Tab-separated table of C-alpha atoms in Angstrom:
chain	number	residue	atom	x	y	z
A	1	MET	CA	130.575	194.501	45.970
A	2	SER	CA	132.570	195.983	43.197
A	3	GLU	CA	135.301	194.724	40.941
A	4	SER	CA	137.286	196.155	37.951
A	5	LEU	CA	138.669	194.701	34.776
A	6	SER	CA	141.048	195.985	32.121
A	7	GLU	CA	142.783	198.329	34.557
A	8	ASN	CA	139.470	199.899	35.640
A	9	LEU	CA	138.257	200.232	31.991
A	10	ILE	CA	135.408	197.898	32.556
A	11	LEU	CA	133.761	198.285	36.065
A	12	VAL	CA	131.420	195.729	37.486
A	13	SER	CA	129.401	196.155	40.687
A	14	ARG	CA	126.885	193.902	42.374
A	15	GLU	CA	124.236	195.305	44.799
A	16	PRO	CA	122.439	193.397	47.651
A	17	ASP	CA	119.164	193.901	45.820
A	18	GLY	CA	120.154	191.736	42.944
A	19	ILE	CA	121.005	194.634	40.583
A	20	ALA	CA	124.495	194.513	38.915
A	21	THR	CA	125.983	197.476	36.987
A	22	VAL	CA	128.527	197.208	34.189
A	23	THR	CA	130.267	200.454	33.224
A	24	ILE	CA	132.472	201.117	30.203
A	25	ASN	CA	134.969	203.384	31.785
A	26	ARG	CA	137.311	205.013	29.264
A	27	PRO	CA	135.819	208.519	29.295
A	28	ALA	CA	138.928	210.297	27.850
A	29	SER	CA	138.390	208.275	24.649
A	30	LEU	CA	134.607	208.487	24.715
A	31	ASN	CA	134.582	204.776	25.873
A	32	SER	CA	136.120	203.471	22.684
A	33	LEU	CA	136.829	199.754	23.025
A	34	SER	CA	140.254	198.132	22.907
A	35	GLN	CA	140.589	194.437	22.321
A	36	LEU	CA	141.200	193.923	26.002
A	37	MET	CA	138.070	195.805	26.934
A	38	ILE	CA	136.044	193.752	24.417
A	39	THR	CA	137.290	190.538	26.024
A	40	ASP	CA	136.567	191.817	29.578
A	41	LEU	CA	133.128	193.104	28.664
A	42	ALA	CA	132.293	189.669	27.284
A	43	ARG	CA	133.660	188.050	30.459
A	44	ALA	CA	131.655	190.366	32.657
A	45	PHE	CA	128.358	189.429	31.035
A	46	LYS	CA	129.172	185.719	31.110
A	47	ASP	CA	130.062	185.931	34.759
A	48	LEU	CA	126.993	187.919	35.706
A	49	GLY	CA	124.678	185.537	33.767
A	50	ARG	CA	125.972	182.707	35.918
A	51	ASP	CA	125.863	184.575	39.262
A	52	GLU	CA	122.735	183.501	41.065
A	53	SER	CA	122.707	186.633	43.208
A	54	VAL	CA	122.256	188.800	40.119
A	55	ARG	CA	118.614	189.342	38.878
A	56	VAL	CA	119.079	192.244	36.378
A	57	ILE	CA	121.930	194.060	34.852
A	58	ILE	CA	122.495	197.760	33.965
A	59	LEU	CA	125.048	198.703	31.280
A	60	SER	CA	126.264	202.232	31.034
A	61	GLY	CA	129.215	204.385	29.943
A	62	SER	CA	131.103	206.834	32.068
A	63	GLY	CA	131.587	210.463	31.061
A	64	ARG	CA	130.145	212.061	28.002
A	65	ALA	CA	129.458	208.990	25.932
A	66	PHE	CA	127.996	205.474	26.177
A	67	CYS	CA	130.487	204.029	23.661
A	68	SER	CA	132.012	205.528	20.545
A	69	GLY	CA	132.833	202.252	18.936
A	70	LEU	CA	136.040	200.286	18.592
A	71	ASP	CA	139.391	201.899	19.060
A	72	LEU	CA	140.324	201.975	15.396
A	73	THR	CA	144.075	202.443	16.138
A	74	ALA	CA	143.984	198.681	16.898
A	75	ALA	CA	141.488	197.691	14.177
A	76	GLU	CA	143.520	195.024	12.513
A	77	GLN	CA	144.293	193.366	15.861
A	78	VAL	CA	140.608	193.565	16.885
A	79	PHE	CA	139.055	192.368	13.640
A	80	LYS	CA	141.596	189.593	12.894
A	81	GLY	CA	142.098	188.669	16.554
A	82	GLY	CA	140.089	186.822	19.198
A	83	MET	CA	136.807	188.668	18.478
A	84	LYS	CA	135.894	185.809	16.199
A	85	ASP	CA	135.734	183.588	19.291
A	86	LYS	CA	132.257	183.676	20.879
A	87	GLU	CA	133.898	183.514	24.276
A	88	TYR	CA	135.363	186.983	23.776
A	89	ASP	CA	132.429	188.481	21.860
A	90	PRO	CA	130.420	190.772	24.201
A	91	VAL	CA	127.336	190.944	21.974
A	92	PHE	CA	127.190	187.119	21.826
A	93	GLN	CA	127.482	186.938	25.608
A	94	MET	CA	124.825	189.658	26.121
A	95	GLU	CA	122.495	187.860	23.833
A	96	HIS	CA	123.047	184.621	25.703
A	97	CYS	CA	122.948	186.148	29.118
A	98	PRO	CA	119.740	184.900	30.825
A	99	LYS	CA	119.382	188.089	33.047
A	100	PRO	CA	117.585	191.172	31.576
A	101	ILE	CA	120.043	193.848	30.513
A	102	ILE	CA	119.011	197.519	30.768
A	103	GLY	CA	121.096	199.818	28.648
A	104	ALA	CA	121.483	203.403	30.068
A	105	ILE	CA	122.685	205.309	27.016
A	106	ASN	CA	124.173	208.781	27.158
A	107	GLY	CA	126.063	211.008	24.689
A	108	VAL	CA	126.758	208.703	21.631
A	109	ALA	CA	126.442	205.044	20.804
A	110	VAL	CA	128.480	204.707	17.663
A	111	THR	CA	128.843	201.551	15.456
A	112	ALA	CA	130.094	198.894	17.932
A	113	GLY	CA	128.508	200.956	20.661
A	114	PHE	CA	125.281	200.906	18.665
A	115	GLU	CA	125.573	197.244	18.361
A	116	ILE	CA	126.094	196.754	22.092
A	117	ALA	CA	123.002	198.935	22.748
A	118	LEU	CA	121.032	196.719	20.406
A	119	ALA	CA	121.967	193.659	22.542
A	120	CYS	CA	120.217	195.157	25.616
A	121	ASP	CA	116.706	194.154	26.434
A	122	ILE	CA	115.428	197.593	27.508
A	123	LEU	CA	116.925	200.976	26.567
A	124	VAL	CA	116.807	204.254	28.467
A	125	ALA	CA	118.522	207.185	26.752
A	126	ALA	CA	119.400	210.659	27.930
A	127	LYS	CA	117.949	213.581	25.876
A	128	GLY	CA	120.221	214.504	23.016
A	129	THR	CA	121.764	211.060	22.771
A	130	LYS	CA	122.800	209.950	19.232
A	131	PHE	CA	123.031	206.520	17.739
A	132	MET	CA	125.286	206.311	14.680
A	133	ASP	CA	126.377	203.508	12.294
A	134	THR	CA	129.654	204.494	10.693
A	135	HIS	CA	130.481	201.133	9.104
A	136	THR	CA	130.067	202.661	5.599
A	137	ARG	CA	132.087	205.705	6.420
A	138	PHE	CA	135.160	203.778	7.647
A	139	GLY	CA	134.946	200.722	5.273
A	140	ILE	CA	133.973	198.197	7.992
A	141	VAL	CA	131.574	195.269	7.592
A	142	PRO	CA	129.147	194.789	10.518
A	143	SER	CA	129.626	191.567	12.478
A	144	TRP	CA	127.735	192.137	15.790
A	145	GLY	CA	124.274	192.175	14.322
A	146	LEU	CA	123.579	195.763	13.336
A	147	SER	CA	122.672	194.981	9.729
A	148	GLN	CA	120.039	192.483	10.746
A	149	LYS	CA	118.627	193.644	14.043
A	150	LEU	CA	118.114	197.316	13.309
A	151	PRO	CA	115.766	196.651	10.198
A	152	ARG	CA	113.670	194.344	12.316
A	153	ILE	CA	113.219	196.944	15.070
A	154	ILE	CA	112.767	200.186	13.155
A	155	GLY	CA	111.871	198.884	9.673
A	156	PRO	CA	114.209	198.407	6.679
A	157	ASN	CA	113.738	201.774	5.070
A	158	LYS	CA	114.700	203.693	8.089
A	159	ALA	CA	117.522	201.269	8.859
A	160	ARG	CA	118.956	201.660	5.386
A	161	GLU	CA	118.906	205.428	5.832
A	162	VAL	CA	120.693	205.270	9.180
A	163	SER	CA	123.384	202.750	7.987
A	164	LEU	CA	123.957	203.797	4.429
A	165	THR	CA	124.209	207.606	5.282
A	166	ALA	CA	126.079	207.115	8.523
A	167	MET	CA	124.058	210.048	9.845
A	168	PRO	CA	123.094	210.362	13.510
A	169	PHE	CA	119.867	208.845	14.685
A	170	THR	CA	118.526	210.617	17.776
A	171	ALA	CA	117.112	209.071	20.984
A	172	GLU	CA	113.873	210.927	20.372
A	173	GLU	CA	113.530	209.378	16.893
A	174	ALA	CA	114.467	206.024	18.316
A	175	GLN	CA	111.817	206.197	20.915
A	176	LYS	CA	109.130	207.030	18.351
A	177	LEU	CA	110.101	203.930	16.299
A	178	GLY	CA	110.140	201.660	19.381
A	179	PHE	CA	113.849	201.147	19.685
A	180	VAL	CA	114.399	203.229	22.860
A	181	ASN	CA	111.884	202.644	25.754
A	182	TYR	CA	112.480	205.983	27.631
A	183	VAL	CA	114.150	209.331	26.914
A	184	VAL	CA	114.975	211.255	30.111
A	185	GLU	CA	117.115	214.126	31.275
A	186	GLY	CA	120.802	213.184	31.562
A	187	THR	CA	120.789	213.628	35.353
A	188	GLU	CA	117.871	211.167	35.533
A	189	LEU	CA	119.364	208.405	33.333
A	190	LEU	CA	120.766	206.040	35.870
A	191	LYS	CA	117.920	206.739	38.287
A	192	LYS	CA	115.373	205.646	35.576
A	193	ALA	CA	117.443	202.571	34.702
A	194	ARG	CA	117.560	201.635	38.383
A	195	GLU	CA	113.871	202.182	38.833
A	196	ILE	CA	113.129	199.769	35.997
A	197	ALA	CA	115.743	197.301	37.337
A	198	ARG	CA	114.184	197.276	40.803
A	199	VAL	CA	110.691	196.519	39.353
A	200	VAL	CA	112.190	193.666	37.246
A	201	ALA	CA	114.213	192.363	40.167
A	202	HIS	CA	111.149	192.292	42.410
A	203	ASN	CA	109.188	189.948	39.995
A	204	ASN	CA	109.439	186.196	39.897
A	205	HIS	CA	112.998	185.653	38.786
A	206	ASP	CA	112.596	182.258	37.189
A	207	ILE	CA	109.671	183.593	35.139
A	208	VAL	CA	111.485	186.745	34.196
A	209	ILE	CA	114.348	184.623	32.765
A	210	ARG	CA	111.985	182.322	30.929
A	211	TYR	CA	109.948	185.305	29.578
A	212	LYS	CA	113.085	187.122	28.271
A	213	SER	CA	114.155	183.860	26.611
A	214	VAL	CA	110.833	183.177	24.829
A	215	ILE	CA	110.551	186.779	23.626
A	216	ASN	CA	114.092	186.855	22.234
A	217	ASP	CA	113.954	183.326	20.777
A	218	GLY	CA	110.495	183.855	19.335
A	219	PHE	CA	111.551	187.187	17.679
A	220	LYS	CA	113.895	185.177	15.429
A	221	LEU	CA	111.075	183.071	14.055
A	222	ASP	CA	107.881	183.735	12.055
A	223	LEU	CA	104.737	184.234	14.037
A	224	HIS	CA	103.424	180.667	13.571
A	225	GLN	CA	106.651	179.159	14.808
A	226	ALA	CA	106.949	181.594	17.586
A	227	LEU	CA	103.431	180.843	18.937
A	228	ALA	CA	104.311	177.170	18.825
A	229	LEU	CA	107.497	177.785	20.786
A	230	GLU	CA	105.567	179.753	23.444
A	231	LYS	CA	103.065	176.941	23.855
A	232	GLU	CA	105.721	174.220	24.022
A	233	ARG	CA	107.709	176.043	26.717
A	234	ALA	CA	104.580	177.016	28.674
A	235	TYR	CA	103.225	173.441	28.899
A	236	LYS	CA	106.647	172.041	29.609
A	237	TYR	CA	106.826	174.417	32.592
A	238	TYR	CA	103.281	173.745	33.785
A	239	ASP	CA	103.823	169.948	33.657
A	240	LYS	CA	106.688	170.362	36.162
A	241	MET	CA	104.760	172.577	38.485
A	242	THR	CA	103.783	170.993	41.842
A	243	THR	CA	100.464	171.273	43.688
A	244	GLU	CA	102.267	173.460	46.203
A	245	GLN	CA	103.296	175.948	43.513
A	246	PHE	CA	99.741	176.177	42.186
A	247	LYS	CA	98.565	176.742	45.757
A	248	LYS	CA	101.035	179.639	46.222
A	249	MET	CA	99.791	181.188	42.956
A	250	GLN	CA	96.262	181.029	44.209
A	251	GLU	CA	97.237	182.527	47.626
A	252	PHE	CA	99.048	185.463	45.803
A	253	VAL	CA	96.041	186.254	43.623
A	254	ALA	CA	93.749	186.108	46.694
A	255	VAL	CA	95.976	188.550	48.680
A	256	ARG	CA	96.176	190.915	45.733
A	257	SER	CA	92.421	190.811	45.142
A	258	SER	CA	91.661	191.503	48.845
A	259	LYS	CA	94.030	194.549	48.733
A	260	LYS	CA	92.171	195.870	45.714
A	261	SER	CA	88.782	195.345	47.331
A	262	SER	CA	89.890	197.202	50.496
A	263	LYS	CA	90.660	200.272	48.398
A	264	LEU	CA	87.170	200.462	46.922
């Protein structure tokens, strides 16, 4: 099932296999974001997060770019408008979406586009893709997390270089530093994203959601606090498990073990 928002500028599709796709669809403007698109992108992730038929989400951009940032012709309206409201903040909604989000990044991801990419859980980028932070070039202060997330992922020195120079940061560099998971040919981008999505969708959905949450929440804490958080959530979950659930777990392990043995 497909639907469109913002006069087809944000496309949302849901497939029977539990994979949903969100596409930023303004290719003539390299997918720059208007205020209406920002609002609808936030709404799309909020709705998909609540949709029980959706197990994983792919985010992509149509045409030659993932997202070239905000449409600066409407900068004052965007920065002083409803973007302050978490309800209409796509990065906030992505960060609070319980479903894993796979970013399929092509062409360029600039400033706001870079920040949206950072809000994804797994990133696949096409060869030649460039990430670029132009806040310092255009006199804009970051508000969607770029100044804090990027140093934690690629290290403060490299993050300062990327942000203070406003120079492009390639997908290949990003992969070496652990920011991008896979770099593939452009023609293989969505195929690879779907391949990962299918594997995630096939796993235990409840545990996938819980695992994403504990990784993301723990990442905000120091290691001691994060380990305590993991233990707390794990034992809270185990305490609620029924005898039948433990039995099914044992049956699954037994079946898997027998399959391995038959191959020996």
